[in-house]
PDB file of C-alpha atoms and ligand atoms in Angstrom:
ATOM      1  CA  MET A  95     124.872 108.276  70.013  1.00 94.00           C
ATOM      2  CA  ASN A  96     122.771 108.457  66.296  1.00 97.00           C
ATOM      3  CA  PHE A  97     121.023 106.055  65.030  1.00 97.00           C
ATOM      4  CA  ALA A  98     123.355 103.586  63.219  1.00 97.00           C
ATOM      5  CA  GLN A  99     125.252 104.181  65.838  1.00 97.00           C
ATOM      6  CA  ALA A 100     123.322 103.069  68.378  1.00 98.00           C
ATOM      7  CA  LEU A 101     121.836  99.784  65.345  1.00 98.00           C
ATOM      8  CA  GLU A 102     125.909  99.204  65.211  1.00 97.00           C
ATOM      9  CA  ARG A 103     125.559  98.068  68.848  1.00 97.00           C
ATOM     10  CA  LEU A 104     121.854  97.516  69.282  1.00 98.00           C
ATOM     11  CA  LEU A 105     122.071  94.074  66.744  1.00 97.00           C
ATOM     12  CA  PRO A 106     124.562  91.946  66.989  1.00 97.00           C
ATOM     13  CA  VAL A 107     123.549  92.044  70.607  1.00 97.00           C
ATOM     14  CA  VAL A 108     119.707  91.185  70.045  1.00 98.00           C
ATOM     15  CA  ASP A 109     120.722  87.945  67.240  1.00 97.00           C
ATOM     16  CA  THR A 110     123.130  87.123  69.920  1.00 97.00           C
ATOM     17  CA  VAL A 111     120.393  86.600  72.638  1.00 98.00           C
ATOM     18  CA  HIS A 112     117.691  85.399  70.177  1.00 97.00           C
ATOM     19  CA  GLU A 113     119.817  82.489  68.629  1.00 97.00           C
ATOM     20  CA  ARG A 114     121.685  81.349  72.417  1.00 97.00           C
ATOM     21  CA  TRP A 115     117.765  81.212  73.103  1.00 97.00           C
ATOM     22  CA  VAL A 116     116.550  79.598  70.149  1.00 97.00           C
ATOM     23  CA  HIS A 117     119.790  76.727  71.040  1.00 98.00           C
ATOM     24  CA  ASP A 118     118.211  76.066  74.745  1.00 97.00           C
ATOM     25  CA  ARG A 119     114.406  76.941  73.130  1.00 97.00           C
ATOM     26  CA  ASP A 120     114.849  73.688  71.141  1.00 97.00           C
ATOM     27  CA  ILE A 121     115.973  71.814  73.659  1.00 97.00           C
ATOM     28  CA  MET A 122     113.428  72.693  76.641  1.00 96.00           C
ATOM     29  CA  LEU A 123     110.378  71.430  73.708  1.00 95.00           C
ATOM     30  CA  GLN A 124     112.620  68.294  72.561  1.00 95.00           C
ATOM     31  CA  ASN A 125     112.503  67.300  75.802  1.00 95.00           C
ATOM     32  CA  HIS A 126     109.867  67.600  76.961  1.00 94.00           C
ATOM     33  CA  SER A 127     108.083  66.300  73.810  1.00 92.00           C
ATOM     34  CA  SER A 128     109.553  63.143  74.690  1.00 93.00           C
ATOM     35  CA  ASN A 129     107.821  62.654  78.007  1.00 91.00           C
ATOM     36  CA  ALA A 130     104.516  61.042  76.961  1.00 89.00           C
ATOM     37  CA  GLU A 131     103.105  62.521  80.981  1.00 90.00           C
ATOM     38  CA  ALA A 132     104.102  66.062  79.717  1.00 89.00           C
ATOM     39  CA  PRO A 133     101.819  68.341  79.384  1.00 92.00           C
ATOM     40  CA  VAL A 134     101.425  70.507  75.440  1.00 92.00           C
ATOM     41  CA  ILE A 135     101.709  73.704  74.135  1.00 94.00           C
ATOM     42  CA  THR A 136      97.856  74.760  73.101  1.00 93.00           C
ATOM     43  CA  CYS A 137      99.363  77.507  71.005  1.00 92.00           C
ATOM     44  CA  THR A 138      98.375  77.231  67.428  1.00 87.00           C
ATOM     45  CA  LYS A 139      98.992  79.724  64.392  1.00 85.00           C
ATOM     46  CA  GLY A 140      95.490  81.357  63.952  1.00 87.00           C
ATOM     47  CA  CYS A 141      95.450  81.973  67.797  1.00 88.00           C
ATOM     48  CA  GLY A 142      96.105  85.787  68.637  1.00 88.00           C
ATOM     49  CA  ALA A 143      93.876  86.638  71.903  1.00 89.00           C
ATOM     50  CA  CYS A 144      97.876  87.438  73.377  1.00 92.00           C
ATOM     51  CA  CYS A 145      98.577  89.870  69.983  1.00 94.00           C
ATOM     52  CA  HIS A 146      95.580  91.764  71.758  1.00 93.00           C
ATOM     53  CA  PHE A 147      96.674  92.733  75.012  1.00 94.00           C
ATOM     54  CA  PRO A 148      97.623  95.298  76.445  1.00 95.00           C
ATOM     55  CA  ILE A 149     101.257  95.084  77.570  1.00 95.00           C
ATOM     56  CA  ILE A 150     103.384  92.852  75.276  1.00 96.00           C
ATOM     57  CA  PRO A 151     106.236  93.958  77.268  1.00 97.00           C
ATOM     58  CA  ALA A 152     110.144  94.110  74.976  1.00 98.00           C
ATOM     59  CA  THR A 153     112.897  96.019  76.576  1.00 98.00           C
ATOM     60  CA  ALA A 154     113.075  99.434  73.928  1.00 98.00           C
ATOM     61  CA  GLY A 155     116.587  98.096  72.351  1.00 98.00           C
ATOM     62  CA  GLU A 156     114.192  95.565  70.909  1.00 98.00           C
ATOM     63  CA  ALA A 157     111.799  97.589  69.393  1.00 98.00           C
ATOM     64  CA  PHE A 158     115.021 100.015  68.181  1.00 98.00           C
ATOM     65  CA  VAL A 159     115.834  96.962  66.378  1.00 98.00           C
ATOM     66  CA  LEU A 160     112.705  95.900  65.529  1.00 98.00           C
ATOM     67  CA  LEU A 161     112.155  99.449  63.576  1.00 98.00           C
ATOM     68  CA  ALA A 162     114.806  99.214  62.083  1.00 98.00           C
ATOM     69  CA  ARG A 163     114.071  95.637  60.355  1.00 98.00           C
ATOM     70  CA  LEU A 164     111.145  96.609  59.092  1.00 97.00           C
ATOM     71  CA  LEU A 165     112.273 100.636  57.268  1.00 97.00           C
ATOM     72  CA  ALA A 166     115.511  98.156  55.827  1.00 97.00           C
ATOM     73  CA  ASP A 167     112.345  95.888  54.531  1.00 96.00           C
ATOM     74  CA  GLY A 168     111.384  98.889  53.200  1.00 96.00           C
ATOM     75  CA  ARG A 169     108.420  99.882  54.958  1.00 96.00           C
ATOM     76  CA  THR A 170     108.622 104.681  55.419  1.00 97.00           C
ATOM     77  CA  VAL A 171     109.069 106.204  57.560  1.00 96.00           C
ATOM     78  CA  GLU A 172     105.672 107.826  57.154  1.00 96.00           C
ATOM     79  CA  GLU A 173     103.144 104.856  57.239  1.00 96.00           C
ATOM     80  CA  LEU A 174     104.653 103.759  60.414  1.00 97.00           C
ATOM     81  CA  HIS A 175     104.091 106.422  61.879  1.00 97.00           C
ATOM     82  CA  LEU A 176     100.865 105.948  61.099  1.00 97.00           C
ATOM     83  CA  GLN A 177     100.528 102.738  61.575  1.00 96.00           C
ATOM     84  CA  PHE A 178     101.218 103.201  65.213  1.00 98.00           C
ATOM     85  CA  MET A 179     100.124 106.543  66.284  1.00 97.00           C
ATOM     86  CA  ALA A 180      96.905 105.331  65.202  1.00 97.00           C
ATOM     87  CA  TYR A 181      96.692 102.858  68.021  1.00 98.00           C
ATOM     88  CA  ALA A 182      99.037 104.396  70.396  1.00 98.00           C
ATOM     89  CA  ARG A 183      96.536 107.027  70.061  1.00 98.00           C
ATOM     90  CA  ARG A 184      93.634 104.809  71.348  1.00 97.00           C
ATOM     91  CA  TYR A 185      95.258 102.935  74.011  1.00 98.00           C
ATOM     92  CA  LEU A 186      96.069 106.103  74.891  1.00 98.00           C
ATOM     93  CA  GLU A 187      93.289 107.552  74.860  1.00 97.00           C
ATOM     94  CA  TRP A 188      91.451 104.350  76.670  1.00 98.00           C
ATOM     95  CA  SER A 189      93.905 104.933  79.534  1.00 98.00           C
ATOM     96  CA  VAL A 190      93.244 109.010  79.675  1.00 97.00           C
ATOM     97  CA  ARG A 191      89.411 107.835  79.885  1.00 97.00           C
ATOM     98  CA  GLN A 192      89.904 105.022  82.867  1.00 96.00           C
ATOM     99  CA  GLY A 193      92.603 107.193  84.613  1.00 96.00           C
ATOM    100  CA  SER A 194      95.532 104.783  83.914  1.00 97.00           C
ATOM    101  CA  LEU A 195      97.659 102.687  81.791  1.00 97.00           C
ATOM    102  CA  PRO A 196      96.017  99.851  81.265  1.00 97.00           C
ATOM    103  CA  LEU A 197      98.583  97.643  84.684  1.00 96.00           C
ATOM    104  CA  THR A 198      95.958  96.070  86.617  1.00 95.00           C
ATOM    105  CA  ASP A 199      94.243  92.850  86.041  1.00 92.00           C
ATOM    106  CA  SER A 200      91.282  94.465  86.812  1.00 93.00           C
ATOM    107  CA  SER A 201      92.324  97.388  83.566  1.00 94.00           C
ATOM    108  CA  GLN A 202      93.606  94.361  81.289  1.00 94.00           C
ATOM    109  CA  THR A 203      91.167  91.934  81.374  1.00 93.00           C
ATOM    110  CA  LEU A 204      88.468  95.579  81.005  1.00 94.00           C
ATOM    111  CA  PHE A 205      91.936  96.415  77.710  1.00 95.00           C
ATOM    112  CA  LEU A 206      90.887  93.401  76.443  1.00 92.00           C
ATOM    113  CA  LYS A 207      87.617  94.697  75.115  1.00 92.00           C
ATOM    114  CA  GLU A 208      88.530  97.236  72.366  1.00 92.00           C
ATOM    115  CA  LYS A 209      89.617  93.776  70.161  1.00 91.00           C
ATOM    116  CA  LEU A 210      92.951  96.048  69.831  1.00 94.00           C
ATOM    117  CA  PRO A 211      95.409  93.743  68.267  1.00 94.00           C
ATOM    118  CA  CYS A 212      99.110  94.668  68.182  1.00 96.00           C
ATOM    119  CA  PRO A 213      99.056  96.835  64.825  1.00 96.00           C
ATOM    120  CA  LEU A 214     101.848  94.700  63.837  1.00 96.00           C
ATOM    121  CA  PHE A 215      99.674  91.631  63.334  1.00 95.00           C
ATOM    122  CA  VAL A 216      97.580  90.756  60.329  1.00 94.00           C
ATOM    123  CA  ARG A 217      94.210  89.855  60.764  1.00 90.00           C
ATOM    124  CA  THR A 218      92.552  86.577  59.242  1.00 86.00           C
ATOM    125  CA  PRO A 219      88.653  86.968  60.770  1.00 77.00           C
ATOM    126  CA  GLU A 220      88.734  82.409  59.539  1.00 79.00           C
ATOM    127  CA  THR A 221      90.392  81.884  62.512  1.00 74.00           C
ATOM    128  CA  GLY A 222      88.427  82.906  65.240  1.00 72.00           C
ATOM    129  CA  ALA A 223      87.221  86.032  66.240  1.00 72.00           C
ATOM    130  CA  LEU A 224      90.589  87.532  67.597  1.00 79.00           C
ATOM    131  CA  GLY A 225      92.676  85.332  64.562  1.00 83.00           C
ATOM    132  CA  GLY A 226      95.172  85.972  62.993  1.00 89.00           C
ATOM    133  CA  HIS A 227      99.111  85.946  62.448  1.00 91.00           C
ATOM    134  CA  CYS A 228     101.771  88.144  63.529  1.00 94.00           C
ATOM    135  CA  GLY A 229     103.024  90.238  60.010  1.00 94.00           C
ATOM    136  CA  VAL A 230     107.025  89.857  61.620  1.00 95.00           C
ATOM    137  CA  PHE A 231     107.204  86.402  62.839  1.00 93.00           C
ATOM    138  CA  GLN A 232     110.854  86.019  61.504  1.00 93.00           C
ATOM    139  CA  TYR A 233     111.421  89.740  63.900  1.00 94.00           C
ATOM    140  CA  ARG A 234     108.902  89.299  67.150  1.00 95.00           C
ATOM    141  CA  PRO A 235     110.519  90.044  69.794  1.00 97.00           C
ATOM    142  CA  GLN A 236     111.245  87.443  72.904  1.00 97.00           C
ATOM    143  CA  ILE A 237     108.322  87.629  74.345  1.00 97.00           C
ATOM    144  CA  CYS A 238     105.928  86.576  71.570  1.00 96.00           C
ATOM    145  CA  ASP A 239     109.126  83.870  71.213  1.00 95.00           C
ATOM    146  CA  PHE A 240     108.574  82.037  74.775  1.00 96.00           C
ATOM    147  CA  TYR A 241     105.079  83.310  75.788  1.00 95.00           C
ATOM    148  CA  HIS A 242     103.356  79.847  75.671  1.00 94.00           C
ATOM    149  CA  SER A 243      99.754  78.025  77.139  1.00 94.00           C
ATOM    150  CA  LEU A 244      99.477  75.234  78.476  1.00 95.00           C
ATOM    151  CA  ASP A 245      95.684  75.344  78.317  1.00 92.00           C
ATOM    152  CA  SER A 246      92.333  76.610  77.067  1.00 89.00           C
ATOM    153  CA  PRO A 247      93.122  79.260  74.937  1.00 86.00           C
ATOM    154  CA  GLN A 248      89.568  80.498  76.051  1.00 86.00           C
ATOM    155  CA  LEU A 249      92.366  81.713  79.478  1.00 89.00           C
ATOM    156  CA  CYS A 250      93.785  83.743  77.539  1.00 87.00           C
ATOM    157  CA  LEU A 251      90.526  86.202  75.614  1.00 83.00           C
ATOM    158  CA  MET A 252      89.861  86.670  79.524  1.00 83.00           C
ATOM    159  CA  LYS A 253      93.237  87.400  80.593  1.00 82.00           C
ATOM    160  CA  LYS A 254      93.045  84.435  82.954  1.00 86.00           C
ATOM    161  CA  PRO A 255      96.029  82.723  84.618  1.00 87.00           C
ATOM    162  CA  HIS A 256      96.998  79.687  82.439  1.00 92.00           C
ATOM    163  CA  GLY A 257      99.799  77.277  82.582  1.00 94.00           C
ATOM    164  CA  SER A 258     102.995  77.245  81.117  1.00 94.00           C
ATOM    165  CA  PHE A 259     106.537  75.007  81.245  1.00 95.00           C
ATOM    166  CA  ALA A 260     108.062  77.053  83.598  1.00 96.00           C
ATOM    167  CA  ASP A 261     112.483  76.255  82.324  1.00 96.00           C
ATOM    168  CA  ILE A 262     110.512  78.429  78.829  1.00 96.00           C
ATOM    169  CA  SER A 263     109.136  80.708  80.660  1.00 96.00           C
ATOM    170  CA  GLU A 264     112.350  81.421  83.303  1.00 97.00           C
ATOM    171  CA  ARG A 265     114.627  80.965  79.600  1.00 97.00           C
ATOM    172  CA  GLY A 266     113.061  83.672  78.108  1.00 97.00           C
ATOM    173  CA  HIS A 267     112.273  86.228  80.662  1.00 97.00           C
ATOM    174  CA  GLY A 268     116.334  85.653  81.127  1.00 97.00           C
ATOM    175  CA  THR A 269     116.493  86.840  77.634  1.00 98.00           C
ATOM    176  CA  LEU A 270     114.709  89.923  78.500  1.00 97.00           C
ATOM    177  CA  ASP A 271     117.839  90.238  81.806  1.00 97.00           C
ATOM    178  CA  GLU A 272     119.482  90.092  79.437  1.00 97.00           C
ATOM    179  CA  LEU A 273     118.922  92.418  76.833  1.00 98.00           C
ATOM    180  CA  GLN A 274     118.332  95.059  79.507  1.00 97.00           C
ATOM    181  CA  ARG A 275     122.222  94.933  81.030  1.00 97.00           C
ATOM    182  CA  SER A 276     123.260  95.206  77.054  1.00 97.00           C
ATOM    183  CA  GLU A 277     121.301  97.904  76.831  1.00 98.00           C
ATOM    184  CA  ARG A 278     122.572  99.619  80.201  1.00 97.00           C
ATOM    185  CA  GLU A 279     125.380  98.437  79.324  1.00 96.00           C
ATOM    186  CA  ILE A 280     125.683 100.874  75.622  1.00 97.00           C
ATOM    187  CA  PHE A 281     123.039 103.609  76.722  1.00 97.00           C
ATOM    188  CA  GLY A 282     123.299 103.288  80.609  1.00 96.00           C
ATOM    189  CA  ARG A 283     119.615 103.492  81.467  1.00 97.00           C
ATOM    190  CA  SER A 284     117.534 100.343  78.972  1.00 97.00           C
ATOM    191  CA  ALA A 285     113.057 100.253  79.761  1.00 96.00           C
ATOM    192  CA  ILE A 286     111.238  97.631  79.374  1.00 97.00           C
ATOM    193  CA  GLY A 287     107.552  98.998  77.750  1.00 97.00           C
ATOM    194  CA  HIS A 288     104.534  97.887  75.320  1.00 98.00           C
ATOM    195  CA  LEU A 289     105.678  97.042  72.600  1.00 98.00           C
ATOM    196  CA  PRO A 290     103.586  99.035  70.165  1.00 98.00           C
ATOM    197  CA  LEU A 291     103.823 101.424  72.326  1.00 98.00           C
ATOM    198  CA  LEU A 292     107.408 101.920  72.495  1.00 98.00           C
ATOM    199  CA  LEU A 293     107.316 101.222  68.568  1.00 98.00           C
ATOM    200  CA  ALA A 294     105.090 104.829  68.392  1.00 98.00           C
ATOM    201  CA  ALA A 295     106.925 106.406  70.429  1.00 98.00           C
ATOM    202  CA  LEU A 296     111.183 105.554  68.309  1.00 98.00           C
ATOM    203  CA  LEU A 297     108.312 106.806  65.587  1.00 98.00           C
ATOM    204  CA  THR A 298     108.687 110.455  66.762  1.00 97.00           C
ATOM    205  CA  ASP A 299     111.602 113.139  66.346  1.00 97.00           C
ATOM    206  CA  GLU A 300     111.087 113.430  70.382  1.00 98.00           C
ATOM    207  CA  GLY A 301     111.232 109.605  71.691  1.00 98.00           C
ATOM    208  CA  MET A 302     114.423 108.787  69.435  1.00 98.00           C
ATOM    209  CA  LYS A 303     116.514 111.110  70.506  1.00 98.00           C
ATOM    210  CA  THR A 304     114.965 110.008  74.021  1.00 98.00           C
ATOM    211  CA  PHE A 305     116.479 106.883  73.277  1.00 98.00           C
ATOM    212  CA  LEU A 306     119.728 107.578  71.615  1.00 98.00           C
ATOM    213  CA  THR A 307     120.438 109.852  74.604  1.00 97.00           C
ATOM    214  CA  VAL A 308     123.295 108.132  76.601  1.00 96.00           C
ATOM    215  CA  VAL A 309     123.463 108.951  80.495  1.00 95.00           C
ATOM    216  CA  GLU A 310     124.983 107.813  83.262  1.00 90.00           C
ATOM    217  CA  PRO A 311     122.955 106.646  85.761  1.00 85.00           C
ATOM    218  CA  ASP A 312     124.259 108.508  89.199  1.00 85.00           C
ATOM    219  CA  THR A 313     125.497 105.972  91.740  1.00 83.00           C
ATOM    220  CA  SER A 314     125.083 107.892  94.937  1.00 87.00           C
ATOM    221  CA  VAL A 315     121.576 107.404  94.914  1.00 87.00           C
ATOM    222  CA  GLU A 316     119.670 104.883  95.710  1.00 88.00           C
ATOM    223  CA  ASN A 317     118.379 102.568  92.508  1.00 92.00           C
ATOM    224  CA  ALA A 318     119.377 104.719  90.621  1.00 93.00           C
ATOM    225  CA  GLN A 319     119.605 102.223  87.439  1.00 94.00           C
ATOM    226  CA  ASP A 320     115.683 101.665  88.449  1.00 94.00           C
ATOM    227  CA  ILE A 321     115.233 105.149  87.907  1.00 94.00           C
ATOM    228  CA  GLU A 322     116.948 106.077  85.033  1.00 95.00           C
ATOM    229  CA  ASP A 323     115.053 102.512  83.192  1.00 96.00           C
ATOM    230  CA  PHE A 324     112.023 103.726  84.687  1.00 96.00           C
ATOM    231  CA  GLY A 325     112.738 107.554  83.586  1.00 96.00           C
ATOM    232  CA  LEU A 326     112.864 106.764  80.314  1.00 97.00           C
ATOM    233  CA  TYR A 327     109.916 104.547  79.272  1.00 98.00           C
ATOM    234  CA  VAL A 328     108.089 107.493  80.681  1.00 97.00           C
ATOM    235  CA  SER A 329     109.263 110.008  78.856  1.00 98.00           C
ATOM    236  CA  LEU A 330     109.268 107.370  75.517  1.00 98.00           C
ATOM    237  CA  LEU A 331     105.275 108.144  76.770  1.00 98.00           C
ATOM    238  CA  GLY A 332     105.929 111.421  77.111  1.00 98.00           C
ATOM    239  CA  ALA A 333     106.776 111.595  73.219  1.00 98.00           C
ATOM    240  CA  LEU A 334     103.553 110.377  72.836  1.00 98.00           C
ATOM    241  CA  GLY A 335     101.344 113.087  74.435  1.00 97.00           C
ATOM    242  CA  TYR A 336     100.816 110.510  77.021  1.00 98.00           C
ATOM    243  CA  ALA A 337     101.981 111.924  80.839  1.00 96.00           C
ATOM    244  CA  TRP A 338     102.513 110.074  83.416  1.00 96.00           C
ATOM    245  CA  GLY A 339      99.524 110.525  86.268  1.00 95.00           C
ATOM    246  CA  ASP A 340      98.791 109.808  90.240  1.00 96.00           C
ATOM    247  CA  GLY A 341      96.453 107.457  88.487  1.00 96.00           C
ATOM    248  CA  ASP A 342      99.460 106.011  87.008  1.00 96.00           C
ATOM    249  CA  TRP A 343     101.479 105.705  90.145  1.00 96.00           C
ATOM    250  CA  ALA A 344      98.819 103.640  91.742  1.00 96.00           C
ATOM    251  CA  SER A 345      97.603 101.315  89.309  1.00 95.00           C
ATOM    252  CA  LEU A 346     101.610 100.205  89.505  1.00 94.00           C
ATOM    253  CA  ALA A 347     101.186 100.371  93.195  1.00 94.00           C
ATOM    254  CA  LYS A 348      98.523  98.332  92.266  1.00 94.00           C
ATOM    255  CA  ALA A 349      99.468  95.757  90.096  1.00 92.00           C
ATOM    256  CA  GLN A 350     102.366  95.224  91.895  1.00 91.00           C
ATOM    257  CA  ALA A 351     100.262  93.923  94.711  1.00 92.00           C
ATOM    258  CA  GLU A 352      99.122  91.103  92.472  1.00 88.00           C
ATOM    259  CA  VAL A 353     102.553  89.511  91.465  1.00 80.00           C
ATOM    260  CA  LEU A 354     104.072  89.861  94.977  1.00 76.00           C
TER     261      LEU A 354
HETATM  262  S1  SF4 B1064      99.827  82.105  74.850  1.00 64.84           S
HETATM  263 FE1  SF4 B1064      97.074  82.187  74.832  1.00 64.84          FE
HETATM  264  S2  SF4 B1064      96.211  83.100  72.715  1.00 64.84           S
HETATM  265 FE2  SF4 B1064      99.308  83.258  72.779  1.00 64.84          FE
HETATM  266  S3  SF4 B1064      98.672  81.900  71.102  1.00 64.84           S
HETATM  267 FE3  SF4 B1064      99.058  80.932  72.876  1.00 64.84          FE
HETATM  268  S4  SF4 B1064      96.611  80.034  73.510  1.00 64.84           S
HETATM  269 FE4  SF4 B1064      96.773  81.971  71.394  1.00 64.84          FE
HETATM  270  S1  SF4 B1065     105.151  91.428  66.988  1.00 64.84           S
HETATM  271 FE1  SF4 B1065     103.718  89.841  66.552  1.00 64.84          FE
HETATM  272  S2  SF4 B1065     103.044  88.188  67.713  1.00 64.84           S
HETATM  273 FE2  SF4 B1065     103.857  89.683  69.203  1.00 64.84          FE
HETATM  274  S3  SF4 B1065     102.212  91.056  69.850  1.00 64.84           S
HETATM  275 FE3  SF4 B1065     102.833  92.176  67.666  1.00 64.84          FE
HETATM  276  S4  SF4 B1065     101.357  90.408  65.895  1.00 64.84           S
HETATM  277 FE4  SF4 B1065     101.253  89.673  68.102  1.00 64.84          FE
END
């Protein structure tokens, strides 16, 4: 598949999922605000701690559509490549030093000390140490729309658990499932990964070629779809020069145990 064909297939998918989400989100927010006893969302404009998280989960298809929109807005491949590779280099050098990607709770907390924001984040220091706003607010991926807190932003700053509305979170995660299902129908696979790394990888020839390759999962193999999805993310990391290793397997197992 080529870039234009992929965009023609993916754009309506991303937009439709988002439009349905916005409709449902607004109803859920209305319900919560009409309940005087319900907690309130504490996220405010200028609070950018979550834009510094080491995992901003987006689908590869979302990253592709976002990239296409940045290019349509007049950004060039060269400048975006510079911007995202600078981030990826720092992120992956940190990972090599630590022995794995920041997958576990403790390594994510440690990563936050780097104060490395998403490359699409616009810093406004007057709003605090990690203050700023999203530079692509109207195009931001689903996670950046549905992630929220009902507690002090200080908890986010420390990467500690915080309250959120269960219905909004559940519906939000459902949008990622919807996107993945559609992407699998188009490409045979769909990776979820860290948004800035996905974008950096798509800005390399190898990464874009990998993303546009249509595969057919071998259904006779157990977990064939999971293997294809995961393989896509590992290949995209490979396009950035990062080799998934034993340390990453160990961290992934630990991270999975943490959420169970
Ligand atoms: S989720 Fe946390 S860090 Fe993100 S805007 Fe809300 S309070 Fe701030
Ligand atoms: S896309 Fe925007 S909202 Fe999402 S992490 Fe990046 S800067 Fe923050």
